[in-house]
Structure formats: C-alpha cells, structure tokens
C-alpha cells in the first residue's frame, strides 16, 4: 500500500509537468495559425548564412554585402562586364597626379530616413572609414585614402596619399553610403539601423531565420517590381535545393554541385554559373626539394586540371592559364602546363628524385567547391608520377590558423587554398600573393614568394594610371611568376545559383558571387 | 525556512561547478587553432586590418587580464559581446533558445507517443510477429542517420507531395518534419526501456497478486503494470529532453531550424569566444536549475524525499 501511494504522488508530478508542456505547445501553436502568404511580388531567396552586421563599413562577407547592397548604395557601380559606371556619383574627374578624385553627385536622392543625400554625407562616410577607432574591417582594401573635402553641396573631393589605380573599383566594392545623421548617431559603435539610399529598406531581421527587405517607395531610380525580398537562412545545400524544388523559395544560392546535372534537366529551374573572382591553387612551400624549380614544374605537369574541372567540379571551373582569373583587369594568358605525367617524371628524375619523394598536402573541408575531392584527385595524380602525398584535412578556422604559421613551423609542403579578392583587378591577387612584403607571416602570400623584379613591377603597376601601361606591367609580372611555378595553378571557381524558371532580370555582379534583384521580375 | 536554506545551499554548491566550467571553457576555446580576428576579416584581408580588429576586440591583451575582465562581467550578469555579431551574447541566446525549446518539447512528446505503444506491444507479445515488428521498427528508426532521414522526408512530403514546408520555422506545419526526425532518433531508447520495464513489472509480486485476485487481464496490464513501468520511461525522456535543449545540431541544420544548436555551431566555426562560452554557461545554468526544480517539486509531493533532502544534514 505504502509503495503504491508513493508512486501515485510521483504520477501527479508527472501529470502536472505533462499538462504544462501541453499547454505550452498549445500556446505556441495558437500563435502561429496564420502564416504569411506568398504573392508574386515577393521573392524568397535561400542563402547559407545569416548576416553578421548591417553596419555599412564593417562588411567582410560577400553574401552579407550582397544583401545590404540592396539597402545601401555606392558612389560608383559595375555593369555586367565589370566596367565602372556612375551611380550615386554622376561623374568624376581624376587629377593628373592620380591623388584627387572629384565626384559630382546625383541630385534629388533621399535616404530612407528622409534626409537628402549630399557631399556632407560622402565626407562623413569617408571620415568614418579612415577613423582608427572604428572597427572598419576592410579598411586598407579601399586604398590609401587621406581625406574627403566638401566642395559644394553636390561635389566632393577625395584625396589619396599615393596613386592607387584600382580606387574606383574599390569604391564600388567597399564603400557603402549611409547618412551623416546615422553616422553621428552611432559613432564608433556598430550601426544597427541601416539607413541608405537603395531600392529596398530593412523591414525585419529574425536572427538565424530570415531577413526581410521591402521596396523603398521613395527610391530615386527605377522602382523595383519585386515588393518584398525574403532571404531565408538555410545552412544545408541539400535543403536549399529541396526548398527550391518544393516551391518554397524562388532562388537557391549554391545548391549541391553534384546535383548540377539533375537541376539542368529540370524544366522548372534555371541555373546561373558565373565565373567568380576566386582562383584555386596549391601553394608550394619554399623548402626542401620544392626549392628546385624543376620539381615545382613537375607538380604542375603531373596534375590534369581539365579532368578535375570536368569530373570533380562538374564543370564548375575554368582551368587557369594565369595566376589571376580571366575576367580580371591585368589578366594575361600564358602557355598552360598541359597534363604530361611523362614530362613530370622526367623533371623529377633530373632534379634527383627518380625514386620519388613524400609530400604533405593540407586542405580545408567544406570551404571551396568539392575541396576534399579535389585534394584527393591531386593526391592520386601526384602518386602517379611517384610522389607519395599525405593528406591533412582541417576545418576552416584551424586551417587558417595553420596556414598563417611561419615557414619553419609549417607541417605541410603543399596547401590547397582559394584566393578571391573583392575587386576583379590583378593588383588584389598578384600584390597580395606575390609581393615579397606580404609573404606569410607578414601578409597572406601563401607560397612565401619573393622576387625583386616582380616586386618592382607590382609596385609600378599599382601606381600606374595609364591602363595600357598597367596591363603591360602585369603581363610581365605574370610571365615571371608563371615560369617560377610557386603554385600548382588549378582553376578559377564558378558559382552555382538555381532560380525558378519564371524569374527574370537578375543582375549578376561581375565577381560572380553576388546577385541583385532590384531589376528582377516574375513572368 | 528549511526549504529556503536548502535552495540556498544547492545554489551555493552550483557556484564552484560553474566556476570550473568557466575556467575550462575559457582555456579550451582559446586552445583551438584559429584566430577570431582573422576569421572576421576574411582570408583576403591585410595583416594590418586584422591586427587593428584584434586590438579593438581586446584580443591582443594578456590572457589573464582578459579572464579577469570576463569573470567580473559575469559576476555583473554580463556574458559579454559577440565578436562576430557585436551584440550582447545573452541577446543572441535568448532569441534562439525558445525555438530550440519548442522543437525539443514537441519532438520528445512525439517520441513518447510513438515509443510507448511500440514498447508495450513488444513486451506483451514478445515472441509474435507483431512484437518483432515493433522492435525492428524502433531499431531502424534510431539507426537512420538524421541527415539522410531528414532529406528523404523533405523530398517526400515537401518536394513530391507539397504537403509540408521544406524548411524553416514559424507555423505549426513547420515543426512536423524536424520533430518527427528527432523523435525517430529518440524512440529507439524509449522503446527498449518501455519493453524492459513492462516485462519487469509483469513479473513482480503485485501483478501476481492482482491476477490472483481475479482482476481482468486488461486491468492488470493497464492499471497496475503500465503505471509502474512509466517511471523509468519518464526518467529517460527527461534526460533526453535535457540533452535536446543543448540544440539538436544536425536536425536544426538539415531543416534550417534557427535554434541554439545552429548558433553554437556557427560560434565555434567563427571562434566567437564570448558566444561559445555564453551558450555553454547558459546551458549549464539551465541544467542546474532544472535539476533543482525537479528535486524540489518531488520533495513537495513526497514527504520521504523532503526528509532525505534537507533533514539529513
């Protein structure tokens, strides 16, 4: 008897708990009986990650920049081919010494808080960008900006410390404009209210869930036909794809590459596969046998890049014939290292490694398209010419930590990595990778490359304002680099975007990683 | 009086536990390779930009200074600011936690609803085809990889039949697939426990007595055997629920359920030290409080528990 009483009291406790749970669930359900309705004035876009910040000057992630560039605008912008075109600035003049840029601003432009866009706003944005107390994350990418000066209400002058040829492209890629008032309100703190001049305004941001933009009814330009853009955060590529196929979203960023063919054959889906700014490479550490140029060339001849692009990447790549992507300013094609295992073995033998050698290849996983599979393919190709390759697989944060160690401390000989600058200009790849001052650990030069002649050419090219002369300087630098083979030159990565068949007018940024919907419409 | 003292004592006991946890977390996340400033700035950022971010985030200061500051902040009830989002850690957690709570509760209830009948059937008819089927079903359920099962369910119910949303959070329809996926995983254990405890109960003396009294088999099983068998089942589901509150990372990921599991994953991936620490500490506090509340609740109902808890000192 006693035992039974004890048990039934416990049952009461459990009963109460169950009732509370049921009540809680009931409340939860009753709150959400009416879901939002999809109309064709609403566009749903499946993306992989959430925004980190809406501060216009603290952007680092291409995808987040993509979203907020619908809210904020830039002084200049790009057309489809990557030419710089007027945007918030209608025209500009560059002084002969390349140090002063004078912009005539568009008149009658209003911020979403109602204030008018003037030269004062541009100055406030530049001032904040160069203020050392603000956590501007990509400060040096904009260039050696010294100051901004208001000439009159619609004219502003930006001064540089030294000539910087890619400045206009950098302006289009980095400097998002918010209002002076907003900057004064937040100061050095992170801007939380996105006030911009763009075609959309931020309506709602449910962290980790969705970002809702609605049309800015007072927009100065052509009014978008899409009233609402809902960016849905879906971390899994397979789920993004399923959501598109189920009709729950209209656009899916980066569905699984392995499903590319299936999507191509689906009559309800359109695919975009633009070339990106990201070149994939295997950095060769300057140590041991790899100091021998013949060994580095052998590595390049040993790997069949065409086959990797075709079979491992499902065609989502363009085989590299230069250390920069083909659409970059300053690109110059070189004689490719054709797949030739015979020649590779011969070069290895000449260098004294006829009996083979052992190398360690480090690579990240889940960061680049098919990264692990590409590393495995490279391993197999090198094995074929007598090089034993040990693979070291790492998650991205650990990989970045490891890659940045000084040469003596590195535990790897080869490293698979991608390099994708925000601006499609050879400067951002070549200077950041091959100038001796940026060799790791002083910078991000993966292969720790050092060549005085290349240094000189890159410095000259950065300051040269004549486009033709600049191109020639890059061509010369590329020739030397290509012949030195500090990388296994692999391929430029393509992007993959799947959209529903009836969506038209998507603007693809020339960098291939951003997609804009302000001119998009449903048919 | 004695209850207040008991609670105070329990809370005091929790302090060293939490302190050890905080120290360990602080060291562990920093031992992980990877530099938050570099991860925020991106691989392509210049070293100069990264260094400035490091300084502005305070990551360049000596570790012991950082730790003392962190501890002082915690004592003031401040879990710090996320390095990546630049928002208070507690804010990020409070946005995500209710969503995880919903998923966990619904999944747990669903798994109980499925597992109980299966377990009972396999206990009552141990050597029949029905019993074997129940056991096999449960085994299958708990052996299927979540990722795979989740995508299959999405393809069947969202892509092909267009019955349910394929992902996300919001309406009741959204919770069905992720909750079912989680429940399938959970029910394996529950079915086994149910089966074992029902079998156990059926062999006990009071069942023999009940049968001897001439009660019908239905009353014997439902009123006497099942009731007693429920206790271990509830204990197990309670434990499972506690674990789920930490976030069912895979399920949240497959179904884009924006809960705390995904936040934790994201924070680890960006080496967002304050956010990782904050989530773990929050989780620890929740578990400590749940344990305390359960103990107190039992004590209120059952005098024997009350005596053993705070008269024993």
Coordinates of N, CA and C in Angstrom, one line a residue, chain A residues 373-504:
Chain A
X373 N 37.5 16.5 -52.4 CA 37.6 15.7 -53.5 C 38.7 16.1 -54.5
X374 N 38.8 17.4 -54.6 CA 39.9 18.0 -55.4 C 41.3 17.6 -54.8
X375 N 41.4 17.7 -53.5 CA 42.7 17.3 -52.9 C 43.0 15.9 -53.1
X376 N 41.9 15.0 -53.0 CA 42.2 13.6 -53.3 C 42.6 13.3 -54.7
X377 N 42.0 14.1 -55.6 CA 42.4 13.9 -57.0 C 43.8 14.3 -57.2
X378 N 44.2 15.4 -56.6 CA 45.6 15.8 -56.8 C 46.5 14.8 -56.2
X379 N 46.1 14.2 -55.0 CA 46.9 13.2 -54.4 C 47.2 12.0 -55.4
X380 N 46.1 11.6 -56.1 CA 46.2 10.5 -57.0 C 47.1 10.8 -58.2
X381 N 46.9 12.0 -58.7 CA 47.8 12.4 -59.9 C 49.3 12.4 -59.5
X382 N 49.6 13.0 -58.3 CA 51.0 13.0 -57.9 C 51.5 11.6 -57.6
X383 N 50.7 10.8 -57.0 CA 51.1 9.4 -56.7 C 51.5 8.8 -58.0
X384 N 50.8 9.1 -59.1 CA 51.0 8.5 -60.4 C 52.4 8.8 -61.0
X385 N 53.0 10.0 -60.5 CA 54.4 10.3 -61.0 C 55.4 10.0 -59.9
X386 N 55.0 9.2 -58.9 CA 56.0 8.8 -57.9 C 56.1 9.6 -56.7
X387 N 55.1 10.6 -56.5 CA 55.2 11.4 -55.3 C 54.1 10.9 -54.3
X388 N 54.6 10.4 -53.2 CA 53.6 10.0 -52.2 C 53.1 11.2 -51.4
X389 N 51.8 11.3 -51.4 CA 51.2 12.5 -50.8 C 50.3 12.1 -49.6
X390 N 50.6 12.7 -48.5 CA 49.8 12.5 -47.3 C 48.9 13.7 -47.2
X391 N 47.6 13.4 -47.0 CA 46.6 14.5 -47.0 C 46.3 14.9 -45.5
X392 N 46.3 16.2 -45.2 CA 45.9 16.7 -43.9 C 44.6 17.5 -44.1
X393 N 43.5 17.0 -43.5 CA 42.2 17.7 -43.7 C 41.9 18.5 -42.5
X394 N 41.5 19.7 -42.7 CA 41.1 20.6 -41.5 C 39.9 21.4 -41.7
X395 N 39.2 21.7 -40.6 CA 38.1 22.6 -40.7 C 38.6 24.0 -41.0
X396 N 37.8 24.9 -41.5 CA 38.3 26.2 -41.9 C 39.1 27.0 -40.9
X397 N 38.5 27.2 -39.7 CA 39.3 28.0 -38.7 C 40.6 27.4 -38.4
X398 N 40.7 26.1 -38.2 CA 42.0 25.5 -37.9 C 43.0 25.7 -39.1
X399 N 42.4 25.5 -40.3 CA 43.2 25.6 -41.5 C 43.8 27.0 -41.6
X400 N 43.0 28.0 -41.3 CA 43.5 29.4 -41.4 C 44.6 29.6 -40.4
X401 N 44.4 29.1 -39.2 CA 45.4 29.2 -38.2 C 46.8 28.5 -38.6
X402 N 46.6 27.4 -39.2 CA 47.8 26.6 -39.6 C 48.6 27.3 -40.8
X403 N 47.8 27.8 -41.8 CA 48.3 28.3 -43.0 C 49.2 29.5 -42.7
X404 N 48.8 30.3 -41.6 CA 49.5 31.5 -41.4 C 50.8 31.4 -40.5
X405 N 51.2 30.2 -40.2 CA 52.4 30.0 -39.4 C 53.6 30.3 -40.3
X406 N 54.7 30.7 -39.6 CA 56.0 30.9 -40.4 C 56.5 29.6 -41.0
X407 N 57.2 29.8 -42.1 CA 57.6 28.6 -42.9 C 58.2 27.5 -42.1
X408 N 59.1 27.9 -41.1 CA 59.8 26.9 -40.3 C 58.8 26.0 -39.5
X409 N 57.7 26.6 -39.1 CA 56.8 25.9 -38.3 C 55.7 25.1 -39.1
X410 N 55.7 25.3 -40.4 CA 54.6 24.6 -41.1 C 54.9 23.1 -41.1
X411 N 53.8 22.4 -41.1 CA 53.9 20.9 -41.1 C 53.5 20.4 -42.4
X412 N 53.3 21.2 -43.4 CA 52.8 20.8 -44.7 C 53.8 21.3 -45.8
X413 N 53.8 20.7 -47.0 CA 54.6 21.1 -48.1 C 53.8 21.8 -49.1
X414 N 52.5 21.3 -49.2 CA 51.6 21.9 -50.2 C 50.3 22.2 -49.5
X415 N 49.6 23.3 -50.0 CA 48.4 23.6 -49.4 C 47.4 24.1 -50.5
X416 N 46.2 23.4 -50.4 CA 45.1 23.8 -51.4 C 44.3 24.9 -50.8
X417 N 44.2 26.0 -51.5 CA 43.5 27.2 -51.0 C 43.0 28.0 -52.2
X418 N 42.0 28.8 -51.9 CA 41.4 29.7 -52.9 C 41.7 31.2 -52.6
X419 N 41.8 32.0 -53.6 CA 42.1 33.4 -53.3 C 41.1 34.2 -54.1
X420 N 40.2 34.9 -53.4 CA 39.1 35.6 -54.1 C 38.9 37.0 -53.6
X421 N 39.7 38.0 -54.2 CA 39.5 39.3 -53.8 C 38.2 39.9 -54.2
X422 N 37.8 41.0 -53.5 CA 36.5 41.7 -53.8 C 36.5 42.4 -55.2
X423 N 37.7 42.8 -55.6 CA 37.8 43.6 -56.8 C 38.5 42.8 -57.9
X424 N 37.9 42.8 -59.1 CA 38.4 42.0 -60.2 C 39.6 42.7 -60.9
X425 N 40.7 42.9 -60.2 CA 41.8 43.6 -60.7 C 43.1 42.9 -60.2
X426 N 44.0 42.7 -61.2 CA 45.1 41.8 -60.9 C 45.9 42.2 -59.6
X427 N 45.8 43.5 -59.3 CA 46.5 44.0 -58.1 C 46.1 43.2 -56.9
X428 N 44.9 42.9 -56.7 CA 44.4 42.3 -55.5 C 44.8 40.9 -55.4
X429 N 45.1 40.2 -56.5 CA 45.6 38.9 -56.4 C 47.1 38.8 -56.4
X430 N 47.7 39.6 -57.3 CA 49.2 39.4 -57.5 C 49.9 40.1 -56.4
X431 N 49.5 41.3 -56.0 CA 50.2 42.0 -54.9 C 50.1 41.3 -53.6
X432 N 48.9 40.8 -53.4 CA 48.6 40.2 -52.1 C 49.2 38.8 -52.0
X433 N 49.6 38.2 -53.2 CA 50.2 36.9 -53.2 C 51.6 36.8 -53.5
X434 N 52.1 37.7 -54.3 CA 53.5 37.6 -54.8 C 54.5 38.7 -54.5
X435 N 54.0 39.8 -53.9 CA 55.0 40.8 -53.4 C 55.7 40.3 -52.2
X436 N 57.0 40.5 -52.2 CA 57.8 39.8 -51.1 C 57.4 40.3 -49.7
X437 N 56.8 41.6 -49.7 CA 56.4 42.1 -48.3 C 55.2 41.4 -47.7
X438 N 54.5 40.6 -48.5 CA 53.3 40.0 -48.0 C 53.5 38.5 -47.7
X439 N 54.7 38.0 -47.9 CA 55.0 36.6 -47.7 C 54.6 36.3 -46.2
X440 N 53.8 35.2 -46.0 CA 53.5 34.8 -44.6 C 54.8 34.7 -43.8
X441 N 54.9 35.2 -42.6 CA 53.8 35.7 -41.7 C 53.5 37.2 -41.8
X442 N 54.2 37.9 -42.7 CA 53.9 39.4 -42.8 C 52.6 39.7 -43.5
X443 N 52.2 38.8 -44.3 CA 50.9 39.1 -45.1 C 50.3 37.7 -45.4
X444 N 49.6 37.6 -46.5 CA 48.9 36.4 -46.8 C 49.5 35.7 -48.0
X445 N 50.7 36.0 -48.4 CA 51.3 35.4 -49.5 C 51.6 33.9 -49.2
X446 N 50.7 33.1 -49.8 CA 50.6 31.6 -49.4 C 51.9 30.9 -49.7
X447 N 52.5 31.2 -50.9 CA 53.7 30.5 -51.3 C 55.0 31.2 -50.8
X448 N 54.9 32.2 -50.0 CA 56.0 33.0 -49.5 C 57.0 33.3 -50.6
X449 N 56.4 33.9 -51.7 CA 57.2 34.1 -52.9 C 58.0 35.4 -52.7
X450 N 59.2 35.4 -53.3 CA 60.0 36.6 -53.2 C 60.8 36.7 -54.5
X451 N 60.6 37.8 -55.2 CA 61.4 38.1 -56.5 C 61.4 39.6 -56.7
X452 N 62.6 40.1 -56.6 CA 62.8 41.6 -56.7 C 62.1 42.2 -57.9
X453 N 62.3 41.5 -59.0 CA 61.8 42.0 -60.3 C 60.3 42.1 -60.2
X454 N 59.7 41.1 -59.7 CA 58.2 41.0 -59.6 C 57.8 42.1 -58.6
X455 N 58.5 42.3 -57.5 CA 58.2 43.4 -56.6 C 58.1 44.7 -57.3
X456 N 59.1 45.0 -58.1 CA 59.2 46.3 -58.7 C 58.0 46.5 -59.7
X457 N 57.7 45.4 -60.5 CA 56.6 45.5 -61.5 C 55.3 45.7 -60.8
X458 N 55.1 45.0 -59.7 CA 53.8 45.2 -59.0 C 53.6 46.5 -58.4
X459 N 54.7 47.1 -57.8 CA 54.7 48.4 -57.2 C 54.4 49.5 -58.3
X460 N 55.0 49.3 -59.4 CA 54.8 50.3 -60.5 C 53.4 50.2 -61.0
X461 N 52.9 49.0 -61.2 CA 51.5 48.8 -61.7 C 50.5 49.3 -60.8
X462 N 50.7 49.3 -59.5 CA 49.7 49.8 -58.5 C 49.5 51.3 -58.7
X463 N 50.6 52.0 -59.1 CA 50.6 53.4 -59.2 C 50.4 53.9 -60.6
X464 N 50.5 53.1 -61.6 CA 50.4 53.5 -63.0 C 48.9 53.8 -63.3
X465 N 48.6 55.0 -63.8 CA 47.3 55.3 -64.1 C 46.9 55.0 -65.6
X466 N 47.8 54.9 -66.4 CA 47.5 54.5 -67.8 C 47.2 53.0 -67.9
X467 N 46.0 52.7 -68.3 CA 45.5 51.3 -68.3 C 46.4 50.4 -69.2
X468 N 46.8 50.9 -70.3 CA 47.6 50.0 -71.2 C 49.0 49.7 -70.6
X469 N 49.6 50.8 -70.1 CA 50.9 50.5 -69.4 C 50.8 49.6 -68.3
X470 N 49.7 49.8 -67.5 CA 49.4 49.0 -66.3 C 49.3 47.5 -66.7
X471 N 48.5 47.3 -67.8 CA 48.3 45.9 -68.3 C 49.7 45.2 -68.6
X472 N 50.5 46.0 -69.3 CA 51.8 45.5 -69.7 C 52.7 45.1 -68.5
X473 N 52.6 46.0 -67.5 CA 53.4 45.6 -66.3 C 52.9 44.3 -65.7
X474 N 51.6 44.2 -65.6 CA 51.1 42.9 -65.0 C 51.5 41.7 -65.9
X475 N 51.4 41.9 -67.3 CA 51.8 40.8 -68.1 C 53.2 40.4 -67.9
X476 N 54.1 41.3 -67.7 CA 55.5 41.0 -67.4 C 55.6 40.2 -66.0
X477 N 54.9 40.7 -65.0 CA 55.0 40.1 -63.7 C 54.4 38.6 -63.8
X478 N 53.3 38.5 -64.5 CA 52.7 37.2 -64.7 C 53.6 36.2 -65.4
X479 N 54.3 36.7 -66.4 CA 55.2 35.8 -67.1 C 56.3 35.2 -66.1
X480 N 56.9 36.0 -65.3 CA 57.9 35.6 -64.4 C 57.3 34.6 -63.4
X481 N 56.1 35.0 -62.8 CA 55.5 34.1 -61.8 C 55.1 32.8 -62.4
X482 N 54.6 32.8 -63.6 CA 54.1 31.6 -64.2 C 55.3 30.6 -64.4
X483 N 56.4 31.2 -64.9 CA 57.6 30.4 -65.1 C 58.2 29.8 -63.9
X484 N 58.1 30.6 -62.8 CA 58.7 30.2 -61.5 C 57.9 29.1 -60.8
X485 N 56.6 29.0 -61.2 CA 55.7 28.0 -60.6 C 55.7 27.9 -59.1
X486 N 55.4 29.0 -58.4 CA 55.3 28.8 -56.9 C 54.0 28.2 -56.5
X487 N 53.0 28.0 -57.4 CA 51.8 27.3 -57.2 C 51.6 26.2 -58.2
X488 N 50.8 25.2 -57.8 CA 50.2 24.4 -58.9 C 49.0 25.2 -59.3
X489 N 49.0 25.8 -60.5 CA 47.9 26.6 -61.0 C 46.7 25.8 -61.3
X490 N 45.6 25.9 -60.6 CA 44.5 25.0 -60.8 C 43.4 25.6 -61.7
X491 N 42.5 26.3 -61.1 CA 41.3 26.8 -61.9 C 40.7 27.9 -61.2
X492 N 39.9 28.7 -61.9 CA 39.0 29.7 -61.4 C 37.7 29.1 -61.1
X493 N 37.2 29.3 -59.9 CA 35.9 28.6 -59.5 C 34.7 29.3 -60.1
X494 N 33.7 28.5 -60.5 CA 32.5 29.1 -60.9 C 31.5 29.0 -59.8
X495 N 30.5 29.9 -59.8 CA 29.4 29.8 -58.8 C 28.3 29.0 -59.3
X496 N 27.3 28.7 -58.5 CA 26.1 28.0 -58.9 C 24.9 28.6 -58.2
X497 N 24.0 29.1 -59.0 CA 22.8 29.7 -58.5 C 21.6 29.1 -59.2
X498 N 20.7 28.5 -58.5 CA 19.5 27.9 -59.1 C 18.3 28.8 -58.8
X499 N 17.6 29.2 -59.9 CA 16.4 30.0 -59.7 C 15.2 29.4 -60.4
X500 N 14.0 29.8 -60.0 CA 12.8 29.2 -60.7 C 12.7 29.8 -62.0
X501 N 12.2 29.0 -63.0 CA 12.2 29.3 -64.4 C 11.6 30.7 -64.7
X502 N 10.6 31.1 -63.9 CA 9.9 32.3 -64.3 C 10.4 33.6 -63.7
X503 N 11.6 33.5 -63.1 CA 12.3 34.7 -62.6 C 13.2 35.3 -63.6
X504 N 13.1 36.5 -63.9 CA 13.9 37.2 -64.9 C 14.6 38.4 -64.3

